[in-house]
Amino acid sequence: AQSVAQPEDQVNVAEGNPLTVKCTYSVSGNPYLFWYVQYPNRGLQFLLKYITGDNLVKGSYGFEAEFNKSQTSFHLKKPSALVSDSALYFCAVRDLMFSGGYNKLIFGAGTRLAVHP
Amino acid sequence: DAGVTQSPTHLIKTRGQHVTLRCSPISGHKSVSWYQQVLGQGPQFIFQYYEKEERGRGNFPDRFSARQFPNYSSELNVNALLLGDSALYLCASSGTGLAGPPYNEQFFGPGTRLTVL
């Protein structure tokens, strides 16, 4: 079965410090991986995606993610955290085994990022 | 361009009632998917509709149904509501057809917060 795991419920970081939000995946075939962010009482906003090619993917708001095939990981990173980055972050993988087409995403449980001033 | 819109924003129902949630995709998008996000969890896939036909269904009971209209807007219906149906219901649209490409991101609406008492 295809799955995504986010091992940390919460990540705390001081403003200005680098941040990492972890994600590991298990898929059959090539992984198509996504990061979304959710602010309170809001829907999900797309941050970035990994298709193929460069292992370092750059996305919105200064975020980037590093794809590591040997470790089956897709960690979200940012060099310098902002208080406004505080939100819920979700890692997701496209379910390629789903017979109904390519629009089914499997999400992790989410990681709450808290950036302190 | 307007993003994905959903209505209503909030809804309170009692057990046994039914509810209808509405979604309008991004203009030009023909695929609509519905997800349920229970508090503290990642979104779970409910349905995908493409070109007005159900193309896939997640692990949800028959009390959940949906349809897509000729203008590609969609409704999610839930009958015989249970307390456990309380959740944020997210609609996502995508320009991706059934055959891919599998790496196109989905765009989510703000969600409808359903509370069942």
mmCIF file of C-alpha atoms in Angstrom:
data_model
loop_
_atom_site.group_PDB
_atom_site.id
_atom_site.type_symbol
_atom_site.label_atom_id
_atom_site.label_comp_id
_atom_site.label_asym_id
_atom_site.label_seq_id
_atom_site.Cartn_x
_atom_site.Cartn_y
_atom_site.Cartn_z
ATOM 1 C CA ALA A 1 0.000 0.000 0.000
ATOM 2 C CA GLN A 2 1.161 3.504 -0.706
ATOM 3 C CA SER A 3 1.617 5.777 2.271
ATOM 4 C CA VAL A 4 3.184 8.903 3.647
ATOM 5 C CA ALA A 5 4.477 9.423 7.175
ATOM 6 C CA GLN A 6 5.207 12.621 9.016
ATOM 7 C CA PRO A 7 7.001 11.494 12.160
ATOM 8 C CA GLU A 8 6.719 14.769 14.067
ATOM 9 C CA ASP A 9 3.424 16.125 15.361
ATOM 10 C CA GLN A 10 5.012 19.498 16.042
ATOM 11 C CA VAL A 11 8.222 21.311 15.182
ATOM 12 C CA ASN A 12 9.344 24.347 17.168
ATOM 13 C CA VAL A 13 11.920 26.748 15.793
ATOM 14 C CA ALA A 14 13.101 30.249 16.587
ATOM 15 C CA GLU A 15 12.569 32.979 14.027
ATOM 16 C CA GLY A 16 15.574 33.322 11.759
ATOM 17 C CA ASN A 17 16.730 29.747 12.284
ATOM 18 C CA PRO A 18 16.533 27.078 9.575
ATOM 19 C CA LEU A 19 13.587 24.729 9.720
ATOM 20 C CA THR A 20 12.992 21.157 8.565
ATOM 21 C CA VAL A 21 9.677 19.308 8.450
ATOM 22 C CA LYS A 22 10.145 15.610 7.818
ATOM 23 C CA CYS A 23 8.274 13.309 5.446
ATOM 24 C CA THR A 24 8.901 9.719 4.381
ATOM 25 C CA TYR A 25 6.988 7.823 1.745
ATOM 26 C CA SER A 26 6.255 4.322 0.530
ATOM 27 C CA VAL A 27 5.112 3.908 -3.070
ATOM 28 C CA SER A 28 5.235 1.447 -5.917
ATOM 29 C CA GLY A 29 6.898 3.082 -8.860
ATOM 30 C CA ASN A 30 7.976 6.680 -9.301
ATOM 31 C CA PRO A 31 6.820 8.941 -6.477
ATOM 32 C CA TYR A 32 5.022 12.193 -7.195
ATOM 33 C CA LEU A 33 5.311 14.116 -3.947
ATOM 34 C CA PHE A 34 3.703 17.329 -2.770
ATOM 35 C CA TRP A 35 3.815 19.703 0.164
ATOM 36 C CA TYR A 36 0.788 21.737 1.197
ATOM 37 C CA VAL A 37 0.338 24.285 3.989
ATOM 38 C CA GLN A 38 -2.842 24.962 5.922
ATOM 39 C CA TYR A 39 -3.420 28.130 7.911
ATOM 40 C CA PRO A 40 -6.144 28.232 10.595
ATOM 41 C CA ASN A 41 -9.666 27.980 9.154
ATOM 42 C CA ARG A 42 -8.282 27.825 5.648
ATOM 43 C CA GLY A 43 -7.971 25.196 2.942
ATOM 44 C CA LEU A 44 -4.723 23.746 1.689
ATOM 45 C CA GLN A 45 -2.243 25.856 -0.236
ATOM 46 C CA PHE A 46 0.198 24.206 -2.622
ATOM 47 C CA LEU A 47 3.877 24.815 -1.782
ATOM 48 C CA LEU A 48 5.909 22.594 -4.089
ATOM 49 C CA LYS A 49 6.132 19.244 -5.818
ATOM 50 C CA TYR A 50 8.685 16.668 -6.868
ATOM 51 C CA ILE A 51 8.312 15.103 -10.290
ATOM 52 C CA THR A 52 11.703 13.896 -11.381
ATOM 53 C CA GLY A 53 15.142 15.300 -11.954
ATOM 54 C CA ASP A 54 16.760 17.636 -9.433
ATOM 55 C CA ASN A 55 16.549 16.357 -5.897
ATOM 56 C CA LEU A 56 16.231 19.887 -4.501
ATOM 57 C CA VAL A 57 12.883 21.412 -5.355
ATOM 58 C CA LYS A 58 12.160 25.101 -4.813
ATOM 59 C CA GLY A 59 8.670 26.287 -4.027
ATOM 60 C CA SER A 60 6.595 29.173 -2.762
ATOM 61 C CA TYR A 61 7.437 31.538 0.145
ATOM 62 C CA GLY A 62 11.114 30.521 0.210
ATOM 63 C CA PHE A 63 10.431 26.859 0.945
ATOM 64 C CA GLU A 64 12.346 24.036 -0.665
ATOM 65 C CA ALA A 65 12.314 20.271 -0.315
ATOM 66 C CA GLU A 66 14.973 17.647 -0.661
ATOM 67 C CA PHE A 67 14.084 14.353 -2.310
ATOM 68 C CA ASN A 68 16.176 11.374 -1.189
ATOM 69 C CA LYS A 69 15.364 8.148 -2.992
ATOM 70 C CA SER A 70 17.594 5.892 -0.885
ATOM 71 C CA GLN A 71 16.008 7.143 2.329
ATOM 72 C CA THR A 72 12.534 7.475 0.748
ATOM 73 C CA SER A 73 12.262 10.952 2.212
ATOM 74 C CA PHE A 74 11.006 14.321 1.036
ATOM 75 C CA HIS A 75 11.821 16.790 3.797
ATOM 76 C CA LEU A 76 10.581 20.378 3.655
ATOM 77 C CA LYS A 77 13.158 23.044 4.473
ATOM 78 C CA LYS A 78 13.543 26.786 4.777
ATOM 79 C CA PRO A 79 16.841 28.557 5.486
ATOM 80 C CA SER A 80 15.357 31.229 7.757
ATOM 81 C CA ALA A 81 11.993 30.769 9.474
ATOM 82 C CA LEU A 82 9.431 33.531 9.883
ATOM 83 C CA VAL A 83 6.742 33.787 12.555
ATOM 84 C CA SER A 84 4.230 33.908 9.702
ATOM 85 C CA ASP A 85 5.351 30.406 8.630
ATOM 86 C CA SER A 86 3.554 29.004 11.676
ATOM 87 C CA ALA A 87 0.916 26.668 10.250
ATOM 88 C CA LEU A 88 0.044 23.024 9.605
ATOM 89 C CA TYR A 89 2.104 21.332 6.921
ATOM 90 C CA PHE A 90 1.059 18.269 4.964
ATOM 91 C CA CYS A 91 3.128 15.952 2.828
ATOM 92 C CA ALA A 92 1.215 14.027 0.147
ATOM 93 C CA VAL A 93 1.887 11.459 -2.545
ATOM 94 C CA ARG A 94 -0.091 10.748 -5.671
ATOM 95 C CA ASP A 95 -1.810 7.359 -5.436
ATOM 96 C CA LEU A 96 -0.682 5.730 -8.675
ATOM 97 C CA MET A 97 -2.454 2.495 -7.808
ATOM 98 C CA PHE A 98 -5.849 4.197 -7.800
ATOM 99 C CA SER A 99 -7.864 2.971 -10.739
ATOM 100 C CA GLY A 100 -9.956 6.127 -10.919
ATOM 101 C CA GLY A 101 -7.227 8.300 -12.351
ATOM 102 C CA TYR A 102 -4.415 10.471 -11.158
ATOM 103 C CA ASN A 103 -6.163 12.880 -8.862
ATOM 104 C CA LYS A 104 -6.131 10.954 -5.613
ATOM 105 C CA LEU A 105 -3.639 12.193 -3.049
ATOM 106 C CA ILE A 106 -2.596 10.311 0.061
ATOM 107 C CA PHE A 107 -1.770 12.727 2.875
ATOM 108 C CA GLY A 108 0.328 12.428 5.971
ATOM 109 C CA ALA A 109 -1.166 13.312 9.342
ATOM 110 C CA GLY A 110 0.399 16.758 9.269
ATOM 111 C CA THR A 111 3.085 18.569 11.240
ATOM 112 C CA ARG A 112 2.362 21.740 13.153
ATOM 113 C CA LEU A 113 5.160 24.262 12.749
ATOM 114 C CA ALA A 114 5.514 26.864 15.488
ATOM 115 C CA VAL A 115 7.992 29.675 14.876
ATOM 116 C CA HIS A 116 8.757 31.703 17.979
ATOM 117 C CA PRO A 117 9.942 35.338 17.888
ATOM 118 C CA ASP B 1 -9.146 34.283 -11.708
ATOM 119 C CA ALA B 2 -11.163 33.010 -8.791
ATOM 120 C CA GLY B 3 -9.874 29.948 -7.024
ATOM 121 C CA VAL B 4 -11.922 27.000 -5.867
ATOM 122 C CA THR B 5 -14.982 28.182 -3.966
ATOM 123 C CA GLN B 6 -17.071 26.224 -1.497
ATOM 124 C CA SER B 7 -20.332 26.891 0.288
ATOM 125 C CA PRO B 8 -21.416 27.128 2.972
ATOM 126 C CA THR B 9 -18.428 28.006 5.129
ATOM 127 C CA HIS B 10 -19.863 26.484 8.264
ATOM 128 C CA LEU B 11 -22.772 24.191 8.901
ATOM 129 C CA ILE B 12 -24.317 22.696 12.025
ATOM 130 C CA LYS B 13 -26.573 19.659 11.758
ATOM 131 C CA THR B 14 -27.988 17.065 14.103
ATOM 132 C CA ARG B 15 -27.591 13.312 13.899
ATOM 133 C CA GLY B 16 -29.756 11.655 11.264
ATOM 134 C CA GLN B 17 -30.084 14.745 9.088
ATOM 135 C CA HIS B 18 -28.641 15.095 5.616
ATOM 136 C CA VAL B 19 -26.374 17.781 4.237
ATOM 137 C CA THR B 20 -25.375 19.130 0.836
ATOM 138 C CA LEU B 21 -22.047 20.856 0.291
ATOM 139 C CA ARG B 22 -21.187 22.758 -2.855
ATOM 140 C CA CYS B 23 -18.022 23.391 -4.792
ATOM 141 C CA SER B 24 -17.092 25.426 -7.854
ATOM 142 C CA PRO B 25 -13.770 24.515 -9.470
ATOM 143 C CA ILE B 26 -11.285 26.837 -11.052
ATOM 144 C CA SER B 27 -12.485 27.936 -14.463
ATOM 145 C CA GLY B 28 -11.416 25.405 -17.065
ATOM 146 C CA HIS B 29 -10.860 22.589 -14.592
ATOM 147 C CA LYS B 30 -12.964 19.528 -15.294
ATOM 148 C CA SER B 31 -11.892 17.331 -12.391
ATOM 149 C CA VAL B 32 -13.216 17.766 -8.880
ATOM 150 C CA SER B 33 -12.220 15.728 -5.862
ATOM 151 C CA TRP B 34 -13.659 15.719 -2.357
ATOM 152 C CA TYR B 35 -11.684 15.111 0.820
ATOM 153 C CA GLN B 36 -12.671 14.796 4.471
ATOM 154 C CA GLN B 37 -10.333 16.231 7.093
ATOM 155 C CA VAL B 38 -11.093 15.179 10.630
ATOM 156 C CA LEU B 39 -9.509 17.315 13.330
ATOM 157 C CA GLY B 40 -5.920 16.285 13.897
ATOM 158 C CA GLN B 41 -5.653 14.193 10.751
ATOM 159 C CA GLY B 42 -4.682 14.640 7.152
ATOM 160 C CA PRO B 43 -7.340 14.875 4.443
ATOM 161 C CA GLN B 44 -8.876 11.574 3.315
ATOM 162 C CA PHE B 45 -10.031 11.067 -0.255
ATOM 163 C CA ILE B 46 -13.782 10.613 -0.717
ATOM 164 C CA PHE B 47 -14.584 11.006 -4.411
ATOM 165 C CA GLN B 48 -13.240 12.087 -7.745
ATOM 166 C CA TYR B 49 -15.457 13.350 -10.532
ATOM 167 C CA TYR B 50 -14.298 13.998 -14.055
ATOM 168 C CA GLU B 51 -16.481 15.096 -16.934
ATOM 169 C CA LYS B 52 -19.568 14.666 -14.769
ATOM 170 C CA GLU B 53 -18.934 11.014 -13.975
ATOM 171 C CA GLU B 54 -17.712 9.403 -10.768
ATOM 172 C CA ARG B 55 -14.253 8.113 -11.488
ATOM 173 C CA GLY B 56 -13.183 6.915 -8.098
ATOM 174 C CA ARG B 57 -14.312 6.505 -4.542
ATOM 175 C CA GLY B 58 -12.427 6.224 -1.297
ATOM 176 C CA ASN B 59 -13.272 4.060 1.677
ATOM 177 C CA PHE B 60 -16.484 5.844 2.666
ATOM 178 C CA PRO B 61 -19.979 4.381 3.207
ATOM 179 C CA ASP B 62 -22.851 4.723 0.774
ATOM 180 C CA ARG B 63 -24.267 7.540 2.895
ATOM 181 C CA PHE B 64 -21.785 9.695 1.015
ATOM 182 C CA SER B 65 -22.686 10.574 -2.545
ATOM 183 C CA ALA B 66 -21.780 13.299 -4.990
ATOM 184 C CA ARG B 67 -22.459 14.585 -8.440
ATOM 185 C CA GLN B 68 -20.932 16.952 -10.958
ATOM 186 C CA PHE B 69 -22.922 19.313 -13.110
ATOM 187 C CA PRO B 70 -22.449 20.374 -16.745
ATOM 188 C CA ASN B 71 -20.609 23.518 -15.569
ATOM 189 C CA TYR B 72 -18.237 21.206 -13.610
ATOM 190 C CA SER B 73 -19.413 22.404 -10.205
ATOM 191 C CA SER B 74 -20.068 19.635 -7.721
ATOM 192 C CA GLU B 75 -22.187 18.707 -4.741
ATOM 193 C CA LEU B 76 -21.327 16.350 -1.924
ATOM 194 C CA ASN B 77 -24.282 14.811 -0.114
ATOM 195 C CA VAL B 78 -24.158 13.011 3.192
ATOM 196 C CA ASN B 79 -27.252 11.217 4.524
ATOM 197 C CA ALA B 80 -28.067 9.975 8.017
ATOM 198 C CA LEU B 81 -25.369 12.095 9.605
ATOM 199 C CA LEU B 82 -23.306 10.634 12.414
ATOM 200 C CA LEU B 83 -21.266 12.464 15.026
ATOM 201 C CA GLY B 84 -18.155 11.095 13.331
ATOM 202 C CA ASP B 85 -19.011 12.981 10.150
ATOM 203 C CA SER B 86 -17.984 16.209 11.849
ATOM 204 C CA ALA B 87 -15.036 17.431 9.826
ATOM 205 C CA LEU B 88 -13.703 19.967 7.363
ATOM 206 C CA TYR B 89 -14.789 18.956 3.860
ATOM 207 C CA LEU B 90 -12.392 20.076 1.177
ATOM 208 C CA CYS B 91 -12.981 20.305 -2.515
ATOM 209 C CA ALA B 92 -10.069 20.284 -4.940
ATOM 210 C CA SER B 93 -9.958 20.920 -8.645
ATOM 211 C CA SER B 94 -7.368 19.978 -11.185
ATOM 212 C CA GLY B 95 -6.750 20.529 -14.833
ATOM 213 C CA THR B 96 -5.452 16.972 -15.064
ATOM 214 C CA GLY B 97 -7.519 14.476 -16.977
ATOM 215 C CA LEU B 98 -7.827 10.835 -16.052
ATOM 216 C CA ALA B 99 -4.750 9.841 -17.978
ATOM 217 C CA GLY B 100 -2.423 12.311 -16.404
ATOM 218 C CA PRO B 101 0.044 13.858 -16.148
ATOM 219 C CA PRO B 102 0.164 12.596 -12.567
ATOM 220 C CA TYR B 103 2.314 15.416 -11.299
ATOM 221 C CA ASN B 104 -0.126 18.282 -11.688
ATOM 222 C CA GLU B 105 -1.078 19.767 -8.382
ATOM 223 C CA GLN B 106 -4.599 20.040 -7.109
ATOM 224 C CA PHE B 107 -6.012 23.349 -5.927
ATOM 225 C CA PHE B 108 -8.069 23.287 -2.771
ATOM 226 C CA GLY B 109 -10.965 25.428 -1.671
ATOM 227 C CA PRO B 110 -11.292 26.869 1.838
ATOM 228 C CA GLY B 111 -13.501 23.995 2.954
ATOM 229 C CA THR B 112 -16.852 23.616 4.666
ATOM 230 C CA ARG B 113 -16.719 23.013 8.407
ATOM 231 C CA LEU B 114 -19.511 20.543 9.278
ATOM 232 C CA THR B 115 -20.460 20.031 12.900
ATOM 233 C CA VAL B 116 -22.866 17.229 13.760
ATOM 234 C CA LEU B 117 -24.532 17.457 17.174
#
